[in-house]
PDB file of N, CA and C in Angstrom:
ATOM      1  N   MET A   1      78.849  88.491  49.415  1.00 77.00           N
ATOM      2  CA  MET A   1      79.645  89.654  49.468  1.00 77.00           C
ATOM      3  C   MET A   1      79.999  90.177  50.748  1.00 77.00           C
ATOM      4  N   ARG A   2      79.091  90.327  51.586  1.00 82.00           N
ATOM      5  CA  ARG A   2      79.314  90.982  52.923  1.00 82.00           C
ATOM      6  C   ARG A   2      80.022  89.936  53.745  1.00 82.00           C
ATOM      7  N   VAL A   3      79.942  88.668  53.447  1.00 81.00           N
ATOM      8  CA  VAL A   3      80.723  87.717  54.378  1.00 81.00           C
ATOM      9  C   VAL A   3      82.201  87.871  53.815  1.00 81.00           C
ATOM     10  N   LEU A   4      82.559  88.049  52.548  1.00 74.00           N
ATOM     11  CA  LEU A   4      83.820  87.991  52.226  1.00 74.00           C
ATOM     12  C   LEU A   4      84.512  89.385  52.751  1.00 74.00           C
ATOM     13  N   ILE A   5      83.841  90.467  52.761  1.00 76.00           N
ATOM     14  CA  ILE A   5      84.209  91.639  53.421  1.00 76.00           C
ATOM     15  C   ILE A   5      84.552  91.500  54.898  1.00 76.00           C
ATOM     16  N   ALA A   6      83.653  90.908  55.612  1.00 73.00           N
ATOM     17  CA  ALA A   6      83.839  90.687  57.034  1.00 73.00           C
ATOM     18  C   ALA A   6      84.999  89.729  57.276  1.00 73.00           C
ATOM     19  N   LEU A   7      85.180  88.771  56.364  1.00 68.00           N
ATOM     20  CA  LEU A   7      86.444  87.967  56.548  1.00 68.00           C
ATOM     21  C   LEU A   7      87.806  88.611  56.302  1.00 68.00           C
ATOM     22  N   GLY A   8      87.603  89.539  55.293  1.00 69.00           N
ATOM     23  CA  GLY A   8      88.722  90.511  54.960  1.00 69.00           C
ATOM     24  C   GLY A   8      89.145  91.359  56.071  1.00 69.00           C
ATOM     25  N   ILE A   9      88.205  91.836  56.754  1.00 67.00           N
ATOM     26  CA  ILE A   9      88.359  92.822  57.844  1.00 67.00           C
ATOM     27  C   ILE A   9      89.003  92.092  58.972  1.00 67.00           C
ATOM     28  N   ALA A  10      88.444  90.868  59.314  1.00 62.00           N
ATOM     29  CA  ALA A  10      88.854  90.137  60.394  1.00 62.00           C
ATOM     30  C   ALA A  10      90.313  89.563  60.093  1.00 62.00           C
ATOM     31  N   GLY A  11      90.659  89.217  58.885  1.00 59.00           N
ATOM     32  CA  GLY A  11      92.037  88.876  58.490  1.00 59.00           C
ATOM     33  C   GLY A  11      92.970  89.851  58.630  1.00 59.00           C
ATOM     34  N   SER A  12      92.531  91.239  58.329  1.00 58.00           N
ATOM     35  CA  SER A  12      93.602  92.230  58.396  1.00 58.00           C
ATOM     36  C   SER A  12      93.881  92.684  59.890  1.00 58.00           C
ATOM     37  N   LEU A  13      92.759  92.607  60.632  1.00 53.00           N
ATOM     38  CA  LEU A  13      92.967  92.857  62.183  1.00 53.00           C
ATOM     39  C   LEU A  13      93.936  91.774  62.726  1.00 53.00           C
ATOM     40  N   ALA A  14      93.809  90.440  62.281  1.00 53.00           N
ATOM     41  CA  ALA A  14      94.507  89.365  62.930  1.00 53.00           C
ATOM     42  C   ALA A  14      96.107  89.623  62.575  1.00 53.00           C
ATOM     43  N   CYS A  15      96.434  90.405  61.518  1.00 52.00           N
ATOM     44  CA  CYS A  15      97.870  90.556  61.077  1.00 52.00           C
ATOM     45  C   CYS A  15      98.426  91.796  61.892  1.00 52.00           C
ATOM     46  N   ILE A  16      97.783  92.491  62.721  1.00 52.00           N
ATOM     47  CA  ILE A  16      98.201  93.683  63.278  1.00 52.00           C
ATOM     48  C   ILE A  16      99.127  93.341  64.527  1.00 52.00           C
ATOM     49  N   SER A  17     100.173  93.881  64.631  1.00 52.00           N
ATOM     50  CA  SER A  17     101.007  93.685  65.856  1.00 52.00           C
ATOM     51  C   SER A  17     101.356  95.108  66.219  1.00 52.00           C
ATOM     52  N   ALA A  18     101.719  95.199  67.608  1.00 50.00           N
ATOM     53  CA  ALA A  18     102.318  96.585  67.925  1.00 50.00           C
ATOM     54  C   ALA A  18     103.759  96.338  68.455  1.00 50.00           C
ATOM     55  N   ALA A  19     104.685  97.032  67.772  1.00 51.00           N
ATOM     56  CA  ALA A  19     106.020  96.916  67.934  1.00 51.00           C
ATOM     57  C   ALA A  19     106.329  97.868  69.117  1.00 51.00           C
ATOM     58  N   GLN A  20     106.904  97.319  70.292  1.00 66.00           N
ATOM     59  CA  GLN A  20     107.097  98.196  71.361  1.00 66.00           C
ATOM     60  C   GLN A  20     108.419  98.789  71.394  1.00 66.00           C
ATOM     61  N   ALA A  21     109.407  98.213  70.796  1.00 73.00           N
ATOM     62  CA  ALA A  21     110.806  98.705  70.823  1.00 73.00           C
ATOM     63  C   ALA A  21     110.959  99.963  70.003  1.00 73.00           C
ATOM     64  N   PRO A  22     111.619 100.949  70.375  1.00 75.00           N
ATOM     65  CA  PRO A  22     111.748 102.314  69.565  1.00 75.00           C
ATOM     66  C   PRO A  22     112.305 101.869  68.236  1.00 75.00           C
ATOM     67  N   SER A  23     113.038 100.923  67.994  1.00 75.00           N
ATOM     68  CA  SER A  23     113.664 100.597  66.764  1.00 75.00           C
ATOM     69  C   SER A  23     112.748 100.079  65.798  1.00 75.00           C
ATOM     70  N   GLN A  24     111.473  99.735  66.193  1.00 79.00           N
ATOM     71  CA  GLN A  24     110.565  99.221  65.331  1.00 79.00           C
ATOM     72  C   GLN A  24     109.470 100.302  64.918  1.00 79.00           C
ATOM     73  N   TRP A  25     109.704 101.547  65.161  1.00 83.00           N
ATOM     74  CA  TRP A  25     108.849 102.767  64.916  1.00 83.00           C
ATOM     75  C   TRP A  25     109.497 103.702  64.130  1.00 83.00           C
ATOM     76  N   GLN A  26     108.916 104.516  63.368  1.00 84.00           N
ATOM     77  CA  GLN A  26     109.584 105.714  62.551  1.00 84.00           C
ATOM     78  C   GLN A  26     108.559 106.763  62.420  1.00 84.00           C
ATOM     79  N   THR A  27     109.164 107.932  62.104  1.00 86.00           N
ATOM     80  CA  THR A  27     108.263 108.980  61.861  1.00 86.00           C
ATOM     81  C   THR A  27     107.498 108.887  60.378  1.00 86.00           C
ATOM     82  N   TYR A  28     106.558 109.889  60.121  1.00 83.00           N
ATOM     83  CA  TYR A  28     106.038 109.728  58.833  1.00 83.00           C
ATOM     84  C   TYR A  28     106.965 109.961  57.649  1.00 83.00           C
ATOM     85  N   SER A  29     107.981 110.770  57.916  1.00 83.00           N
ATOM     86  CA  SER A  29     108.953 110.852  56.900  1.00 83.00           C
ATOM     87  C   SER A  29     110.094 109.710  56.748  1.00 83.00           C
ATOM     88  N   GLY A  30     109.859 108.657  57.590  1.00 81.00           N
ATOM     89  CA  GLY A  30     110.774 107.535  57.393  1.00 81.00           C
ATOM     90  C   GLY A  30     111.925 107.564  58.353  1.00 81.00           C
ATOM     91  N   VAL A  31     112.082 108.477  59.212  1.00 86.00           N
ATOM     92  CA  VAL A  31     113.284 108.587  60.063  1.00 86.00           C
ATOM     93  C   VAL A  31     113.012 107.665  61.267  1.00 86.00           C
ATOM     94  N   ARG A  32     113.906 106.664  61.511  1.00 86.00           N
ATOM     95  CA  ARG A  32     113.843 105.944  62.720  1.00 86.00           C
ATOM     96  C   ARG A  32     113.730 106.626  64.079  1.00 86.00           C
ATOM     97  N   VAL A  33     112.965 106.064  64.946  1.00 87.00           N
ATOM     98  CA  VAL A  33     112.753 106.792  66.156  1.00 87.00           C
ATOM     99  C   VAL A  33     113.997 106.775  67.035  1.00 87.00           C
ATOM    100  N   ASP A  34     114.799 105.637  66.993  1.00 86.00           N
ATOM    101  CA  ASP A  34     116.045 105.483  67.776  1.00 86.00           C
ATOM    102  C   ASP A  34     117.310 106.130  67.204  1.00 86.00           C
ATOM    103  N   SER A  35     117.046 106.860  66.085  1.00 88.00           N
ATOM    104  CA  SER A  35     118.196 107.476  65.299  1.00 88.00           C
ATOM    105  C   SER A  35     118.510 109.004  65.751  1.00 88.00           C
ATOM    106  N   ASP A  36     117.553 109.499  66.493  1.00 88.00           N
ATOM    107  CA  ASP A  36     117.702 110.954  66.856  1.00 88.00           C
ATOM    108  C   ASP A  36     117.185 111.117  68.292  1.00 88.00           C
ATOM    109  N   PRO A  37     117.963 111.732  69.163  1.00 91.00           N
ATOM    110  CA  PRO A  37     117.560 111.875  70.551  1.00 91.00           C
ATOM    111  C   PRO A  37     116.237 112.665  70.782  1.00 91.00           C
ATOM    112  N   THR A  38     116.123 113.605  69.995  1.00 92.00           N
ATOM    113  CA  THR A  38     114.761 114.386  70.024  1.00 92.00           C
ATOM    114  C   THR A  38     113.547 113.570  69.749  1.00 92.00           C
ATOM    115  N   ILE A  39     113.603 112.813  68.697  1.00 90.00           N
ATOM    116  CA  ILE A  39     112.570 111.977  68.219  1.00 90.00           C
ATOM    117  C   ILE A  39     112.292 110.838  69.261  1.00 90.00           C
ATOM    118  N   LEU A  40     113.382 110.302  69.822  1.00 90.00           N
ATOM    119  CA  LEU A  40     113.356 109.366  70.923  1.00 90.00           C
ATOM    120  C   LEU A  40     112.597 109.813  72.180  1.00 90.00           C
ATOM    121  N   ALA A  41     112.981 111.147  72.469  1.00 92.00           N
ATOM    122  CA  ALA A  41     112.273 111.719  73.579  1.00 92.00           C
ATOM    123  C   ALA A  41     110.783 111.972  73.476  1.00 92.00           C
ATOM    124  N   ARG A  42     110.451 112.282  72.229  1.00 92.00           N
ATOM    125  CA  ARG A  42     109.018 112.347  71.812  1.00 92.00           C
ATOM    126  C   ARG A  42     108.348 111.090  71.833  1.00 92.00           C
ATOM    127  N   PHE A  43     109.041 110.004  71.378  1.00 90.00           N
ATOM    128  CA  PHE A  43     108.403 108.617  71.457  1.00 90.00           C
ATOM    129  C   PHE A  43     108.369 108.132  72.879  1.00 90.00           C
ATOM    130  N   ASP A  44     109.352 108.538  73.768  1.00 91.00           N
ATOM    131  CA  ASP A  44     109.164 108.074  75.187  1.00 91.00           C
ATOM    132  C   ASP A  44     108.023 108.794  75.796  1.00 91.00           C
ATOM    133  N   HIS A  45     107.702 109.951  75.367  1.00 93.00           N
ATOM    134  CA  HIS A  45     106.663 110.777  75.951  1.00 93.00           C
ATOM    135  C   HIS A  45     105.189 110.233  75.487  1.00 93.00           C
ATOM    136  N   THR A  46     105.195 109.997  74.221  1.00 93.00           N
ATOM    137  CA  THR A  46     104.050 109.694  73.519  1.00 93.00           C
ATOM    138  C   THR A  46     103.515 108.224  73.671  1.00 93.00           C
ATOM    139  N   TYR A  47     104.571 107.240  73.888  1.00 91.00           N
ATOM    140  CA  TYR A  47     104.163 105.871  74.008  1.00 91.00           C
ATOM    141  C   TYR A  47     103.354 105.515  75.275  1.00 91.00           C
ATOM    142  N   PRO A  48     103.718 105.988  76.372  1.00 92.00           N
ATOM    143  CA  PRO A  48     102.913 105.725  77.691  1.00 92.00           C
ATOM    144  C   PRO A  48     101.548 106.347  77.550  1.00 92.00           C
ATOM    145  N   TYR A  49     101.495 107.611  76.971  1.00 93.00           N
ATOM    146  CA  TYR A  49     100.218 108.296  76.796  1.00 93.00           C
ATOM    147  C   TYR A  49      99.321 107.329  75.837  1.00 93.00           C
ATOM    148  N   CYS A  50      99.826 106.976  74.794  1.00 92.00           N
ATOM    149  CA  CYS A  50      99.018 106.048  73.897  1.00 92.00           C
ATOM    150  C   CYS A  50      98.620 104.835  74.422  1.00 92.00           C
ATOM    151  N   GLU A  51      99.474 104.219  75.379  1.00 91.00           N
ATOM    152  CA  GLU A  51      99.269 102.890  76.122  1.00 91.00           C
ATOM    153  C   GLU A  51      98.085 103.010  77.098  1.00 91.00           C
ATOM    154  N   GLN A  52      98.041 104.149  77.737  1.00 92.00           N
ATOM    155  CA  GLN A  52      96.769 104.461  78.569  1.00 92.00           C
ATOM    156  C   GLN A  52      95.564 104.655  77.835  1.00 92.00           C
ATOM    157  N   GLU A  53      95.708 105.312  76.704  1.00 92.00           N
ATOM    158  CA  GLU A  53      94.503 105.551  75.714  1.00 92.00           C
ATOM    159  C   GLU A  53      94.053 104.097  75.160  1.00 92.00           C
ATOM    160  N   ALA A  54      94.987 103.274  74.850  1.00 90.00           N
ATOM    161  CA  ALA A  54      94.537 101.971  74.293  1.00 90.00           C
ATOM    162  C   ALA A  54      93.901 101.187  75.333  1.00 90.00           C
ATOM    163  N   PHE A  55      94.320 101.327  76.643  1.00 90.00           N
ATOM    164  CA  PHE A  55      93.556 100.658  77.743  1.00 90.00           C
ATOM    165  C   PHE A  55      92.093 101.175  77.822  1.00 90.00           C
ATOM    166  N   ARG A  56      91.954 102.517  77.660  1.00 91.00           N
ATOM    167  CA  ARG A  56      90.495 103.035  77.827  1.00 91.00           C
ATOM    168  C   ARG A  56      89.733 102.726  76.495  1.00 91.00           C
ATOM    169  N   ARG A  57      90.385 102.967  75.323  1.00 88.00           N
ATOM    170  CA  ARG A  57      89.629 102.748  74.022  1.00 88.00           C
ATOM    171  C   ARG A  57      89.527 101.358  73.411  1.00 88.00           C
ATOM    172  N   GLY A  58      90.621 100.593  73.743  1.00 82.00           N
ATOM    173  CA  GLY A  58      90.706  99.282  73.177  1.00 82.00           C
ATOM    174  C   GLY A  58      90.252  98.186  74.273  1.00 82.00           C
ATOM    175  N   SER A  59      91.376  97.560  74.838  1.00 81.00           N
ATOM    176  CA  SER A  59      91.099  96.469  75.760  1.00 81.00           C
ATOM    177  C   SER A  59      92.132  96.617  76.782  1.00 81.00           C
ATOM    178  N   THR A  60      91.960  95.983  77.986  1.00 85.00           N
ATOM    179  CA  THR A  60      93.063  95.914  78.992  1.00 85.00           C
ATOM    180  C   THR A  60      94.034  94.820  78.665  1.00 85.00           C
ATOM    181  N   ASP A  61      93.595  93.881  77.829  1.00 83.00           N
ATOM    182  CA  ASP A  61      94.639  92.838  77.337  1.00 83.00           C
ATOM    183  C   ASP A  61      95.594  93.304  76.294  1.00 83.00           C
ATOM    184  N   VAL A  62      96.880  93.428  76.589  1.00 79.00           N
ATOM    185  CA  VAL A  62      97.799  94.009  75.716  1.00 79.00           C
ATOM    186  C   VAL A  62      98.032  93.166  74.369  1.00 79.00           C
ATOM    187  N   ASN A  63      97.648  91.909  74.413  1.00 76.00           N
ATOM    188  CA  ASN A  63      97.615  91.255  73.257  1.00 76.00           C
ATOM    189  C   ASN A  63      96.408  91.063  72.364  1.00 76.00           C
ATOM    190  N   SER A  64      95.361  91.780  72.836  1.00 78.00           N
ATOM    191  CA  SER A  64      94.131  91.870  72.213  1.00 78.00           C
ATOM    192  C   SER A  64      94.161  92.748  70.961  1.00 78.00           C
ATOM    193  N   LEU A  65      93.519  92.378  69.826  1.00 79.00           N
ATOM    194  CA  LEU A  65      93.599  93.098  68.555  1.00 79.00           C
ATOM    195  C   LEU A  65      93.066  94.537  68.733  1.00 79.00           C
ATOM    196  N   TRP A  66      92.065  94.723  69.728  1.00 84.00           N
ATOM    197  CA  TRP A  66      91.493  95.906  69.931  1.00 84.00           C
ATOM    198  C   TRP A  66      92.489  96.961  70.617  1.00 84.00           C
ATOM    199  N   HIS A  67      93.205  96.399  71.514  1.00 84.00           N
ATOM    200  CA  HIS A  67      94.143  97.195  72.163  1.00 84.00           C
ATOM    201  C   HIS A  67      95.350  97.572  71.089  1.00 84.00           C
ATOM    202  N   VAL A  68      95.789  96.609  70.373  1.00 81.00           N
ATOM    203  CA  VAL A  68      96.839  97.098  69.377  1.00 81.00           C
ATOM    204  C   VAL A  68      96.449  97.939  68.372  1.00 81.00           C
ATOM    205  N   THR A  69      95.167  97.854  67.922  1.00 83.00           N
ATOM    206  CA  THR A  69      94.615  98.751  66.968  1.00 83.00           C
ATOM    207  C   THR A  69      94.539 100.114  67.634  1.00 83.00           C
ATOM    208  N   ALA A  70      94.139 100.248  68.795  1.00 87.00           N
ATOM    209  CA  ALA A  70      93.901 101.547  69.466  1.00 87.00           C
ATOM    210  C   ALA A  70      95.293 102.198  69.672  1.00 87.00           C
ATOM    211  N   LEU A  71      96.188 101.346  70.062  1.00 87.00           N
ATOM    212  CA  LEU A  71      97.637 101.988  70.332  1.00 87.00           C
ATOM    213  C   LEU A  71      98.175 102.445  69.014  1.00 87.00           C
ATOM    214  N   ARG A  72      98.146 101.607  67.956  1.00 86.00           N
ATOM    215  CA  ARG A  72      98.637 102.152  66.580  1.00 86.00           C
ATOM    216  C   ARG A  72      97.887 103.373  66.176  1.00 86.00           C
ATOM    217  N   ASN A  73      96.670 103.434  66.364  1.00 88.00           N
ATOM    218  CA  ASN A  73      95.841 104.642  65.909  1.00 88.00           C
ATOM    219  C   ASN A  73      96.399 105.924  66.711  1.00 88.00           C
ATOM    220  N   CYS A  74      96.597 105.745  67.964  1.00 92.00           N
ATOM    221  CA  CYS A  74      97.037 106.895  68.687  1.00 92.00           C
ATOM    222  C   CYS A  74      98.438 107.264  68.318  1.00 92.00           C
ATOM    223  N   MET A  75      99.258 106.359  68.103  1.00 90.00           N
ATOM    224  CA  MET A  75     100.657 106.583  67.792  1.00 90.00           C
ATOM    225  C   MET A  75     100.702 107.343  66.263  1.00 90.00           C
ATOM    226  N   TYR A  76      99.766 106.829  65.357  1.00 90.00           N
ATOM    227  CA  TYR A  76      99.673 107.471  63.993  1.00 90.00           C
ATOM    228  C   TYR A  76      99.309 108.882  64.207  1.00 90.00           C
ATOM    229  N   ARG A  77      98.313 109.231  65.130  1.00 93.00           N
ATOM    230  CA  ARG A  77      97.844 110.713  65.263  1.00 93.00           C
ATOM    231  C   ARG A  77      99.111 111.536  65.798  1.00 93.00           C
ATOM    232  N   HIS A  78     100.072 110.977  66.450  1.00 93.00           N
ATOM    233  CA  HIS A  78     101.201 111.731  66.910  1.00 93.00           C
ATOM    234  C   HIS A  78     102.352 111.687  66.016  1.00 93.00           C
ATOM    235  N   GLY A  79     102.252 111.094  64.922  1.00 91.00           N
ATOM    236  CA  GLY A  79     103.207 111.221  63.905  1.00 91.00           C
ATOM    237  C   GLY A  79     104.351 109.987  63.787  1.00 91.00           C
ATOM    238  N   ILE A  80     103.864 108.993  64.615  1.00 90.00           N
ATOM    239  CA  ILE A  80     104.854 107.869  64.658  1.00 90.00           C
ATOM    240  C   ILE A  80     104.086 106.597  64.192  1.00 90.00           C
ATOM    241  N   VAL A  81     104.827 105.909  63.243  1.00 87.00           N
ATOM    242  CA  VAL A  81     104.252 104.771  62.570  1.00 87.00           C
ATOM    243  C   VAL A  81     105.110 103.531  62.800  1.00 87.00           C
ATOM    244  N   ASP A  82     104.542 102.382  62.401  1.00 78.00           N
ATOM    245  CA  ASP A  82     105.405 101.159  62.494  1.00 78.00           C
ATOM    246  C   ASP A  82     106.347 101.130  61.230  1.00 78.00           C
ATOM    247  N   ARG A  83     107.461 100.377  61.481  1.00 71.00           N
ATOM    248  CA  ARG A  83     108.413 100.307  60.351  1.00 71.00           C
ATOM    249  C   ARG A  83     108.040  99.151  59.366  1.00 71.00           C
ATOM    250  N   GLY A  84     107.383  99.403  58.330  1.00 58.00           N
ATOM    251  CA  GLY A  84     107.091  98.645  57.302  1.00 58.00           C
ATOM    252  C   GLY A  84     107.021  97.142  57.615  1.00 58.00           C
ATOM    253  N   SER A  85     107.977  96.308  57.144  1.00 52.00           N
ATOM    254  CA  SER A  85     107.978  94.841  57.438  1.00 52.00           C
ATOM    255  C   SER A  85     107.995  94.422  58.692  1.00 52.00           C
ATOM    256  N   TYR A  86     108.339  95.215  59.673  1.00 49.00           N
ATOM    257  CA  TYR A  86     108.244  94.790  61.109  1.00 49.00           C
ATOM    258  C   TYR A  86     106.926  94.926  61.722  1.00 49.00           C
ATOM    259  N   SER A  87     105.984  95.620  61.092  1.00 57.00           N
ATOM    260  CA  SER A  87     104.708  95.883  61.694  1.00 57.00           C
ATOM    261  C   SER A  87     103.686  94.764  61.440  1.00 57.00           C
ATOM    262  N   TYR A  88     103.977  93.786  60.655  1.00 55.00           N
ATOM    263  CA  TYR A  88     103.096  92.696  60.405  1.00 55.00           C
ATOM    264  C   TYR A  88     103.865  91.467  60.562  1.00 55.00           C
ATOM    265  N   PRO A  89     103.224  90.522  61.345  1.00 53.00           N
ATOM    266  CA  PRO A  89     103.842  89.302  61.683  1.00 53.00           C
ATOM    267  C   PRO A  89     103.727  88.321  60.403  1.00 53.00           C
ATOM    268  N   ALA A  90     102.983  88.626  59.590  1.00 52.00           N
ATOM    269  CA  ALA A  90     102.925  87.745  58.250  1.00 52.00           C
ATOM    270  C   ALA A  90     104.205  87.627  57.611  1.00 52.00           C
ATOM    271  N   ASN A  91     105.026  88.740  57.746  1.00 46.00           N
ATOM    272  CA  ASN A  91     106.288  88.799  57.012  1.00 46.00           C
ATOM    273  C   ASN A  91     107.326  87.803  57.636  1.00 46.00           C
ATOM    274  N   THR A  92     107.208  87.373  58.872  1.00 51.00           N
ATOM    275  CA  THR A  92     108.079  86.373  59.299  1.00 51.00           C
ATOM    276  C   THR A  92     107.719  85.054  58.697  1.00 51.00           C
ATOM    277  N   LEU A  93     106.548  84.754  58.371  1.00 54.00           N
ATOM    278  CA  LEU A  93     106.113  83.526  57.835  1.00 54.00           C
ATOM    279  C   LEU A  93     106.601  83.451  56.357  1.00 54.00           C
ATOM    280  N   PHE A  94     106.728  84.537  55.662  1.00 55.00           N
ATOM    281  CA  PHE A  94     107.052  84.559  54.293  1.00 55.00           C
ATOM    282  C   PHE A  94     108.580  84.993  54.056  1.00 55.00           C
ATOM    283  N   TYR A  95     109.225  85.083  55.116  1.00 52.00           N
ATOM    284  CA  TYR A  95     110.707  85.431  55.034  1.00 52.00           C
ATOM    285  C   TYR A  95     110.891  86.909  54.436  1.00 52.00           C
ATOM    286  N   HIS A  96     110.102  87.741  54.795  1.00 50.00           N
ATOM    287  CA  HIS A  96     110.047  89.162  54.286  1.00 50.00           C
ATOM    288  C   HIS A  96     109.888  89.253  52.791  1.00 50.00           C
ATOM    289  N   PHE A  97     109.150  88.383  52.214  1.00 52.00           N
ATOM    290  CA  PHE A  97     108.763  88.524  50.725  1.00 52.00           C
ATOM    291  C   PHE A  97     108.005  89.643  50.503  1.00 52.00           C
ATOM    292  N   LEU A  98     107.068  90.055  51.374  1.00 50.00           N
ATOM    293  CA  LEU A  98     106.256  91.128  51.092  1.00 50.00           C
ATOM    294  C   LEU A  98     106.971  92.490  51.061  1.00 50.00           C
ATOM    295  N   ASP A  99     108.098  92.765  51.644  1.00 48.00           N
ATOM    296  CA  ASP A  99     108.775  94.030  51.560  1.00 48.00           C
ATOM    297  C   ASP A  99     109.783  94.155  50.470  1.00 48.00           C
ATOM    298  N   ARG A 100     109.922  93.117  49.521  1.00 48.00           N
ATOM    299  CA  ARG A 100     110.794  93.153  48.544  1.00 48.00           C
ATOM    300  C   ARG A 100     110.251  93.907  47.395  1.00 48.00           C
TER     301      ARG A 100
END
């Protein structure tokens, strides 16, 4: 049972990606970051801060799962989340079947 849990956690971390373009992020309420200049300004202020925090808490390798997880954690704390189907690379394999 513990092996299955460990495999599940490893599998979920392997599917995490960090979308760096503002169009790939949204607020908690579902408003795209690039749709409003005020939210875009908040994103432009938050992303570099969270990038530095991800270097300290995660890893210096930007493709590392620890770095991506720390970056997304920081962005979530500031009210910015990934946009659904674009946040996981598994959707490109299944032609966005998961978001239908």
